[in-house]
PDB file of C-alpha atoms in Angstrom:
ATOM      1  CA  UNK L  28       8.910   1.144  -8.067  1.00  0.00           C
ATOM      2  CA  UNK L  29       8.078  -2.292  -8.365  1.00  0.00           C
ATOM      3  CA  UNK L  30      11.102  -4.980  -7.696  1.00  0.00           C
ATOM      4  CA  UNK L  31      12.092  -7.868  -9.862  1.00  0.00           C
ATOM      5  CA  UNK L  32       9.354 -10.348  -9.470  1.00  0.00           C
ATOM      6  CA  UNK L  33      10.248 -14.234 -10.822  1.00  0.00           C
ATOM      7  CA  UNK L  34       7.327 -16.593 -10.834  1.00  0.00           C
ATOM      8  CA  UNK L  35       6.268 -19.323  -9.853  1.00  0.00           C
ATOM      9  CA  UNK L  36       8.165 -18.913  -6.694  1.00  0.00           C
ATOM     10  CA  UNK L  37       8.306 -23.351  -6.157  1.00  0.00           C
ATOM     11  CA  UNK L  38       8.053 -26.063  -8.484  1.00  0.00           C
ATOM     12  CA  UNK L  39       8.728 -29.832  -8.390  1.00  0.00           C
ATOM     13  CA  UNK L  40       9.350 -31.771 -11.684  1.00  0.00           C
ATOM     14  CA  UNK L  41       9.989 -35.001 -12.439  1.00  0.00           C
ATOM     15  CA  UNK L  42      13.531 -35.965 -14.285  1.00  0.00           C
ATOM     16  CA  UNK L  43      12.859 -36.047 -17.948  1.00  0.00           C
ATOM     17  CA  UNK L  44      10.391 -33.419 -17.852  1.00  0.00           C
ATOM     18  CA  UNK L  45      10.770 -29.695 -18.983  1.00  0.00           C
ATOM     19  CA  UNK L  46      10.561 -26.329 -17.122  1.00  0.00           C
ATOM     20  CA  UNK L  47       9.976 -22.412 -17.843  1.00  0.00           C
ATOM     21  CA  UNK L  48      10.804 -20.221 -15.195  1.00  0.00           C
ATOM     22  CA  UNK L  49       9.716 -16.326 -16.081  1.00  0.00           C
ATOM     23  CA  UNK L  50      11.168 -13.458 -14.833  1.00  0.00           C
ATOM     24  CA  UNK L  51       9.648  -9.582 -15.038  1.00  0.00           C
ATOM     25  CA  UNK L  52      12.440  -6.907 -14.644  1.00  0.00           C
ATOM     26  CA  UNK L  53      12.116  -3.721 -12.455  1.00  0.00           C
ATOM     27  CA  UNK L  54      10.268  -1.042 -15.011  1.00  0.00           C
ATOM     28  CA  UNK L  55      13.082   0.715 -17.603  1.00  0.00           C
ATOM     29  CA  UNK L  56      15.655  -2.014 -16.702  1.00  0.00           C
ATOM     30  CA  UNK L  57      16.430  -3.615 -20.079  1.00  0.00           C
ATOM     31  CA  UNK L  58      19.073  -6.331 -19.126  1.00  0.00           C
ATOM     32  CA  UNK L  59      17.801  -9.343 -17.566  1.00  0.00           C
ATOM     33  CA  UNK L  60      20.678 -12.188 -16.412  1.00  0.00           C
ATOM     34  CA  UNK L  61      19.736 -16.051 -15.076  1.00  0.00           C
ATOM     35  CA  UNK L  62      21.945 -17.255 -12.169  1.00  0.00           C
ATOM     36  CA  UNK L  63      22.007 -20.783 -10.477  1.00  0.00           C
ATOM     37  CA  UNK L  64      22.452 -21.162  -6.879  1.00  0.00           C
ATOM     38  CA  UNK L  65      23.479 -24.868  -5.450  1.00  0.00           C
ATOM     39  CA  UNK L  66      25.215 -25.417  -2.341  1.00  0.00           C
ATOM     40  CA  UNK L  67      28.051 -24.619  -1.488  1.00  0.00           C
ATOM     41  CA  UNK L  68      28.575 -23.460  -5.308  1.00  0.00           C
ATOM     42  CA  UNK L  69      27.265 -19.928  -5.155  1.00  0.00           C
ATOM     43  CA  UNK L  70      25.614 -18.278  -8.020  1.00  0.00           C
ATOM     44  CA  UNK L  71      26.790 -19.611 -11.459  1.00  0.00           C
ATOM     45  CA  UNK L  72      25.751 -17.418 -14.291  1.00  0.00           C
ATOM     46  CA  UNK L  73      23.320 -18.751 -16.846  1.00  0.00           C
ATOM     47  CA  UNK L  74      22.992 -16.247 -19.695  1.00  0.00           C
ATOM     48  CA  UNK L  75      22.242 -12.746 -20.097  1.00  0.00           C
ATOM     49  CA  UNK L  76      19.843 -10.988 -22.358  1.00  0.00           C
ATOM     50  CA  UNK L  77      19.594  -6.833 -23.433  1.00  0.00           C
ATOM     51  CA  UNK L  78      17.149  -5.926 -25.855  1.00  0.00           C
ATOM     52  CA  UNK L  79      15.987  -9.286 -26.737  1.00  0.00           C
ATOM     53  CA  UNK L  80      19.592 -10.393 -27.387  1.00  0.00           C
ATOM     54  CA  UNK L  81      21.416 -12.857 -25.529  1.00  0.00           C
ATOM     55  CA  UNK L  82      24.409 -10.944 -24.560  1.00  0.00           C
ATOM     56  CA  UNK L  83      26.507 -13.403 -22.594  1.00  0.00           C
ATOM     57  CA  UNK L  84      26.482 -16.676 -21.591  1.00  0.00           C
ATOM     58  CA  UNK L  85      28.014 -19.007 -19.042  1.00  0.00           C
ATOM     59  CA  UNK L  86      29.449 -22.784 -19.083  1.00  0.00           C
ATOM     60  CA  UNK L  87      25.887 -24.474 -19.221  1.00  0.00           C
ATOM     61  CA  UNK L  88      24.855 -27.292 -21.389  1.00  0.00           C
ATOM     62  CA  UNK L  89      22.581 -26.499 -24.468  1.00  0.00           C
ATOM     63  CA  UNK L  90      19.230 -27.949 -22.491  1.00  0.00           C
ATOM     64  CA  UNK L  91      19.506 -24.604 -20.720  1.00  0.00           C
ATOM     65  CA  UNK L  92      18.094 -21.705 -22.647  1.00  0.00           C
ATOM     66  CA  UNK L  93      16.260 -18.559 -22.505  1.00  0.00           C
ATOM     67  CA  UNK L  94      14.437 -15.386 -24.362  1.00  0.00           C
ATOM     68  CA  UNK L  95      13.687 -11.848 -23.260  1.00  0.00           C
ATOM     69  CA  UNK L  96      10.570 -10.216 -24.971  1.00  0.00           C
ATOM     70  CA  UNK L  97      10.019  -7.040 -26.419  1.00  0.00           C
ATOM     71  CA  UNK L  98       8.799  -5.543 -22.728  1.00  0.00           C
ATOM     72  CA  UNK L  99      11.972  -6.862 -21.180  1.00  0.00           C
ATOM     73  CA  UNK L 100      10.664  -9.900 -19.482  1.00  0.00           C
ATOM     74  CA  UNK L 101      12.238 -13.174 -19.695  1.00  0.00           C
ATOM     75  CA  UNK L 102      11.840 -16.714 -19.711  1.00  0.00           C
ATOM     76  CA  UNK L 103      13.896 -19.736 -19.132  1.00  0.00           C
ATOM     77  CA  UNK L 104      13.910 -23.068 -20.187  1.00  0.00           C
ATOM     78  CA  UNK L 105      15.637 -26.073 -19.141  1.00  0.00           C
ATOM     79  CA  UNK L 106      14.885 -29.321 -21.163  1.00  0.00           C
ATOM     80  CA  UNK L 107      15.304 -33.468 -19.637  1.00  0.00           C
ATOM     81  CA  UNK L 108      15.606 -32.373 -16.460  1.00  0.00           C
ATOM     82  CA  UNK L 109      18.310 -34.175 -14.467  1.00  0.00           C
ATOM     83  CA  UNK L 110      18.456 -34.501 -10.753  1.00  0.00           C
ATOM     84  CA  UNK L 111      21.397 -31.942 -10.242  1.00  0.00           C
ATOM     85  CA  UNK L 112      19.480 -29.402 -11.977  1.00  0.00           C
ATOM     86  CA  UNK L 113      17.198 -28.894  -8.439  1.00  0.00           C
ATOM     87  CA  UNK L 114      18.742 -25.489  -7.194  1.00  0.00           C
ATOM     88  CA  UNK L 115      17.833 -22.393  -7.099  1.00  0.00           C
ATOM     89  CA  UNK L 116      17.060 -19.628 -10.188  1.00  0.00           C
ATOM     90  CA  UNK L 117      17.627 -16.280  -9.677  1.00  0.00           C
ATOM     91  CA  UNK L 118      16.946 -13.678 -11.912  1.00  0.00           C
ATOM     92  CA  UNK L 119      18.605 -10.056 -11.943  1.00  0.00           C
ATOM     93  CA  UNK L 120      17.874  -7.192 -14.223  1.00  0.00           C
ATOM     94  CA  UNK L 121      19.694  -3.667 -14.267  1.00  0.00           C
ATOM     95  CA  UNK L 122      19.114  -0.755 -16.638  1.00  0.00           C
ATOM     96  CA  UNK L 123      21.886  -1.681 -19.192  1.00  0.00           C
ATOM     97  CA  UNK L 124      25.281  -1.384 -20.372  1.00  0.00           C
ATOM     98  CA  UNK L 125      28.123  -2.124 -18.082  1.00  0.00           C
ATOM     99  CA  UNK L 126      26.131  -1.854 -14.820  1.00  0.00           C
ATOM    100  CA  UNK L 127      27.498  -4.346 -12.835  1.00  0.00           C
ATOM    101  CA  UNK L 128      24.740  -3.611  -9.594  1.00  0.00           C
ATOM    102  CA  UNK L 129      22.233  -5.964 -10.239  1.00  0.00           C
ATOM    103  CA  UNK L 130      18.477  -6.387  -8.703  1.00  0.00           C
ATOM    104  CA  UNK L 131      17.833 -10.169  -7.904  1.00  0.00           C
ATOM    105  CA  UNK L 132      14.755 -11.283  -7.812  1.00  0.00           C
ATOM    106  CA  UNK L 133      13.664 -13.310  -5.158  1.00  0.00           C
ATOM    107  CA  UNK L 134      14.070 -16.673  -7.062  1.00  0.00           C
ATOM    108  CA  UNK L 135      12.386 -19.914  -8.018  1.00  0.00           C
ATOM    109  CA  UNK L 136      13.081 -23.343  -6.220  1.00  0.00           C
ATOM    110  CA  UNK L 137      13.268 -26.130  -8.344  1.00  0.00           C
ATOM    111  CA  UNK L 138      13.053 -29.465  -6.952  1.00  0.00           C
ATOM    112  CA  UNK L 139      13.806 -32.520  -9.904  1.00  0.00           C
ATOM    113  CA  UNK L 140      12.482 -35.586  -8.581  1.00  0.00           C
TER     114      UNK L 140
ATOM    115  CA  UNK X  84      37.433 -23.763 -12.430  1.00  0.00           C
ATOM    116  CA  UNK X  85      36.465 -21.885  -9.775  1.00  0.00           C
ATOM    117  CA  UNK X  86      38.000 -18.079 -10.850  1.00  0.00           C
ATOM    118  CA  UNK X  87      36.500 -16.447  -7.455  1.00  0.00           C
ATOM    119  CA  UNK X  88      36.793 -18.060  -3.832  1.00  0.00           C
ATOM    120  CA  UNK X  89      35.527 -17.885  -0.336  1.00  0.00           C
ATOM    121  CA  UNK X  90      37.203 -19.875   1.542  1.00  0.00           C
ATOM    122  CA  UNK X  91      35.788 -19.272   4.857  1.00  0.00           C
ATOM    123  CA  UNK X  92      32.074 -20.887   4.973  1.00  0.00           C
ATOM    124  CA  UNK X  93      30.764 -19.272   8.110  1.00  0.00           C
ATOM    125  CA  UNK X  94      31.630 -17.021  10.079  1.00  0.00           C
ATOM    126  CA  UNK X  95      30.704 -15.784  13.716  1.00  0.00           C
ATOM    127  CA  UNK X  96      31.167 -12.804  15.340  1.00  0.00           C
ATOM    128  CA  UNK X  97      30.096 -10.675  18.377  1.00  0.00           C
ATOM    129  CA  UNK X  98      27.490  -7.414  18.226  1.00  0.00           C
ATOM    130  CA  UNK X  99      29.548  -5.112  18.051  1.00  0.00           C
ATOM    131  CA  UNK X 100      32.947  -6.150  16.722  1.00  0.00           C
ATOM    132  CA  UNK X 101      34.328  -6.072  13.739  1.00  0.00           C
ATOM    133  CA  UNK X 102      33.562  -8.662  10.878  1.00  0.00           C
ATOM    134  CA  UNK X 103      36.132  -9.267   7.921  1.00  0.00           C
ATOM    135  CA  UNK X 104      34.449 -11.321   5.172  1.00  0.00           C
ATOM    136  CA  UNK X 105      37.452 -12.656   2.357  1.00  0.00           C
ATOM    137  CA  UNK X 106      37.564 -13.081  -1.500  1.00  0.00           C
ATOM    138  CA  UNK X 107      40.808 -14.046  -3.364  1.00  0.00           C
ATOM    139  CA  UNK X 108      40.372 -14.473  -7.296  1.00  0.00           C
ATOM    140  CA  UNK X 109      42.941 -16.086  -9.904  1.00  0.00           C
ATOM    141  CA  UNK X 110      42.424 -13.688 -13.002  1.00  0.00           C
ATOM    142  CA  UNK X 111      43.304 -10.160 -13.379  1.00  0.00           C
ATOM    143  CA  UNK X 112      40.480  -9.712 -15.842  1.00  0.00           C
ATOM    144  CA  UNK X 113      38.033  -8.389 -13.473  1.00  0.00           C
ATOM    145  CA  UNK X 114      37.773  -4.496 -13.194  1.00  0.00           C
ATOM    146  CA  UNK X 115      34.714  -4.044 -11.008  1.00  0.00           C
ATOM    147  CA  UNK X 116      34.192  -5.757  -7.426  1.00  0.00           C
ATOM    148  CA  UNK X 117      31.097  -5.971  -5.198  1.00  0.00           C
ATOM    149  CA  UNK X 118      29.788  -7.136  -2.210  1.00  0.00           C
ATOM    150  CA  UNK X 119      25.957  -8.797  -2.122  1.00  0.00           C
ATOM    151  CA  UNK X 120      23.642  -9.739   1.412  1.00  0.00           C
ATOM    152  CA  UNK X 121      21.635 -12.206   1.107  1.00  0.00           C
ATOM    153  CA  UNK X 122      18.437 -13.219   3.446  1.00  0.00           C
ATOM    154  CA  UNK X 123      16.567 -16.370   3.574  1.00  0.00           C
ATOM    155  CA  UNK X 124      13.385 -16.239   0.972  1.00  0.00           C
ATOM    156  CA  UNK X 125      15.313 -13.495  -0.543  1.00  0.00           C
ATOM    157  CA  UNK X 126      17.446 -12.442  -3.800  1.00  0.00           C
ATOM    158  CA  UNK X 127      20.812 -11.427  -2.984  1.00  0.00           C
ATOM    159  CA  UNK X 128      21.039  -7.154  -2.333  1.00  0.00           C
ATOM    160  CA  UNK X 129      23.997  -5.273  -3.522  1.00  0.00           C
ATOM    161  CA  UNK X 130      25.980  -4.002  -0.660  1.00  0.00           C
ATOM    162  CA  UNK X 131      28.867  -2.083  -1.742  1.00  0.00           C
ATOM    163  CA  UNK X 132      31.081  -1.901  -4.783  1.00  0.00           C
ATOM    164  CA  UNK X 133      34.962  -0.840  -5.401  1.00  0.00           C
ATOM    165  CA  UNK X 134      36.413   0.080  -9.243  1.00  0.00           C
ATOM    166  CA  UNK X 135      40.283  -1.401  -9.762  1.00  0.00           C
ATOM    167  CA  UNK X 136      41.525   1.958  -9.741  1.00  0.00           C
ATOM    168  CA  UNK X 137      40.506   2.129  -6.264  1.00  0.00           C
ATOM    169  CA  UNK X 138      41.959   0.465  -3.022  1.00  0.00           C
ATOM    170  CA  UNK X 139      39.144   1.243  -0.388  1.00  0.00           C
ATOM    171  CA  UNK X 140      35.501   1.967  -0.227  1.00  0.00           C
ATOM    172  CA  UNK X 141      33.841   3.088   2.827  1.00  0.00           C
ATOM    173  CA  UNK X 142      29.941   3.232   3.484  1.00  0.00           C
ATOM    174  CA  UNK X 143      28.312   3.861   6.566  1.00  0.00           C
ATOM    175  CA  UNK X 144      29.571   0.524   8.368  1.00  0.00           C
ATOM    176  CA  UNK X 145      31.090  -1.078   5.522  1.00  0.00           C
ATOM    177  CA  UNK X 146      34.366  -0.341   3.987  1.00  0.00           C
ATOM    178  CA  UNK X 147      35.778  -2.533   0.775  1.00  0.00           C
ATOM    179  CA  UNK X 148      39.345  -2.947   0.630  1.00  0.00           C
ATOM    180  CA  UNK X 149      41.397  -4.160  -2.871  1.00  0.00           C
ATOM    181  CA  UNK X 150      44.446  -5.811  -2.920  1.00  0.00           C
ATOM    182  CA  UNK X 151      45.189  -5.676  -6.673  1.00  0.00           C
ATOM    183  CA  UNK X 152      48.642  -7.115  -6.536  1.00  0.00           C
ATOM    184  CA  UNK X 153      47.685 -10.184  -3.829  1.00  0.00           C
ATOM    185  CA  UNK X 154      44.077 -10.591  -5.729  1.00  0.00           C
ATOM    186  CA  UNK X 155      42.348  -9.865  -2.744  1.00  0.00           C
ATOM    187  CA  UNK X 156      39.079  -8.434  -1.713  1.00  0.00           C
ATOM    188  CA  UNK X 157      37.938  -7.857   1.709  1.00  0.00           C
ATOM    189  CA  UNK X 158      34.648  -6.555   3.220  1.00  0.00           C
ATOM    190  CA  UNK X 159      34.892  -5.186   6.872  1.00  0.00           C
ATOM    191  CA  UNK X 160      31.676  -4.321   8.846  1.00  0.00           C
ATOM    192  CA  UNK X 161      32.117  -2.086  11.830  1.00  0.00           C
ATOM    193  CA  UNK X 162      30.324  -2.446  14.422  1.00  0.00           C
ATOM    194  CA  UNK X 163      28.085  -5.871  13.283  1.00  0.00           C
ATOM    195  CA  UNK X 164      24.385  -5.791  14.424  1.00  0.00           C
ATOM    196  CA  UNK X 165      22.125  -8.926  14.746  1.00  0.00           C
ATOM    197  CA  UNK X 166      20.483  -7.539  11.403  1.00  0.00           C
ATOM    198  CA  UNK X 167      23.818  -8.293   9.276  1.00  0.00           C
ATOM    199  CA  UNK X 168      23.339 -11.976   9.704  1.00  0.00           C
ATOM    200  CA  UNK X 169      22.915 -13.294   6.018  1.00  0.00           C
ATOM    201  CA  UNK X 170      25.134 -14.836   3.487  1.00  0.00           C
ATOM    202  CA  UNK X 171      27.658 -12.929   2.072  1.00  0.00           C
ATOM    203  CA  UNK X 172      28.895 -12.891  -1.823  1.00  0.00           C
ATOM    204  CA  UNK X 173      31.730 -11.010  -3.097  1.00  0.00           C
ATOM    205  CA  UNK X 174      31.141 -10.469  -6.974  1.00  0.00           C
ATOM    206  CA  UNK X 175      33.751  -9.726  -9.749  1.00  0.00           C
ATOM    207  CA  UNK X 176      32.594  -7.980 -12.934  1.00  0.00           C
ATOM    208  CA  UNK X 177      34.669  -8.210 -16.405  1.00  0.00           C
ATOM    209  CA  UNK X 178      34.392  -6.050 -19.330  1.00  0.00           C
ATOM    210  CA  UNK X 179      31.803  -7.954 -20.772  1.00  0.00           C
ATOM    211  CA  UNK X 180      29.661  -7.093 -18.131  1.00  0.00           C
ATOM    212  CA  UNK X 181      29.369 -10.653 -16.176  1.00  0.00           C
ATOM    213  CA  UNK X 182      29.501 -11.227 -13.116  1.00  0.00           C
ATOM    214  CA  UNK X 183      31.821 -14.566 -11.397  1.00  0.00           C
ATOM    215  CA  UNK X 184      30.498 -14.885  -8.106  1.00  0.00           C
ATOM    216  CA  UNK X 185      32.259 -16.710  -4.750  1.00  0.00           C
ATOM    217  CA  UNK X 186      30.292 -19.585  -2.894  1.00  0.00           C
ATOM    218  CA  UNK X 187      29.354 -16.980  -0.106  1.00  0.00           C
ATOM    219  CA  UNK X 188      29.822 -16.694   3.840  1.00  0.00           C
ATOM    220  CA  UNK X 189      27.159 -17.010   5.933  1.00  0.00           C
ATOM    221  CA  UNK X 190      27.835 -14.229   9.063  1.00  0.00           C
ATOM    222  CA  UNK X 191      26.233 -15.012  12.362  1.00  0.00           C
ATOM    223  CA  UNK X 192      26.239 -11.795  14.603  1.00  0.00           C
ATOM    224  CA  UNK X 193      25.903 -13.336  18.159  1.00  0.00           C
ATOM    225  CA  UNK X 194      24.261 -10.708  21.073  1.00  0.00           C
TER     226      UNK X 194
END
């Protein structure tokens, strides 16, 4: 069975711009949740989405958002990029419900410049 | 606010010995705990988990203990191998489902 696969795997943008990171959950896994990993800061949880729905969501401002489609993947956004946004985005999907054992992708690097 | 904390950054530790990995937490909310490795290039892998109900989980060469009443989670590997150098994360799960992850520990297993 194929793993949680998050693409593109690096990008550098320029502050100001936008970004969409995608993520594609392991097959039958309907819950799909964003993390950010700085420094020293571990992972700080973005949102989370289950059936197209965002489910939960963490302390992040409103330029950070996201969607899950009807096949499960998902997409986020972050809009006027600032330099502190450069971390690390993992994605993590599990099959549902209160599953707490997530599957992380292996991330996306974003560099703001 | 930082709900979850590891307050040791690194630690190093012998092949062989014993490695004890920390997580204290502030809110009594949580009723799920778990323990994720993380490699280089790589998305953190769940390790082992422990329900509040329970005081100790054992796998293999892992064990999770709970501290309920001191808010403490621990995560003891016996006997560490080169191979368990990675970052460590403890994880602590509400009853919404989400996840408050600590800062990590990166474990260096030393021959």
């Amino acid at each position: 069975k194929a793993g949680v696969t998050q693409t593109p795997r690096y990008l550098i943008k320029t502050r100001g711009q936008q970004v969409t990171l995608s993520c594609s959950p392991i097959s039958g896994h309907r819950s799909v949740s964003w993390y950010q990993q700085t420094p020293g800061q571990g992972l700080q949880f973005l949102f989370e989405y289950f059936s197209e729905t965002q489910r939960n969501k963490g302390n992040f401002p409103g330029r950070f958002s996201g969607r899950q489609f009807s096949n499960s993947r998902s997409e986020m956004n972050v809009s006027t990029l600032e330099l502190g946004d450069s971390a690390l985005y993992l994605c993590a999907s599990t099959r549902g419900g209160q599953n707490y054992e997530q599957y992380f992708g292996p991330g996306t690097r974003l560099t703001v410049t | 606010d930082q709900q979850v904390k590891q307050n040791s950054p690194s630690l190093s530790v012998q092949e062989g010995r014993i490695s004890i990995l920390n997580c204290d937490y502030t809110n009594s909310m949580f009723d799920y705990f778990l323990w994720y490795k993380k490699y280089p290039a790589e998305g953190p892998t769940f390790l082992i988990s422990i329900s509040s109900i329970k005081d100790k989980n054992e796998d293999g060469r892992f064990t999770v203990f709970l501290n309920k009443s001191a808010k403490h989670l621990s995560l003891h590997i016996v006997p560490s191998q080169p191979g368990d150098s990675a970052v460590y994360f403890c994880a602590l799960g509400d009853s919404w489902g989400k996840l408050q992850f600590g800062a990590g520990t990166q474990v260096v297993v030393t021959p």
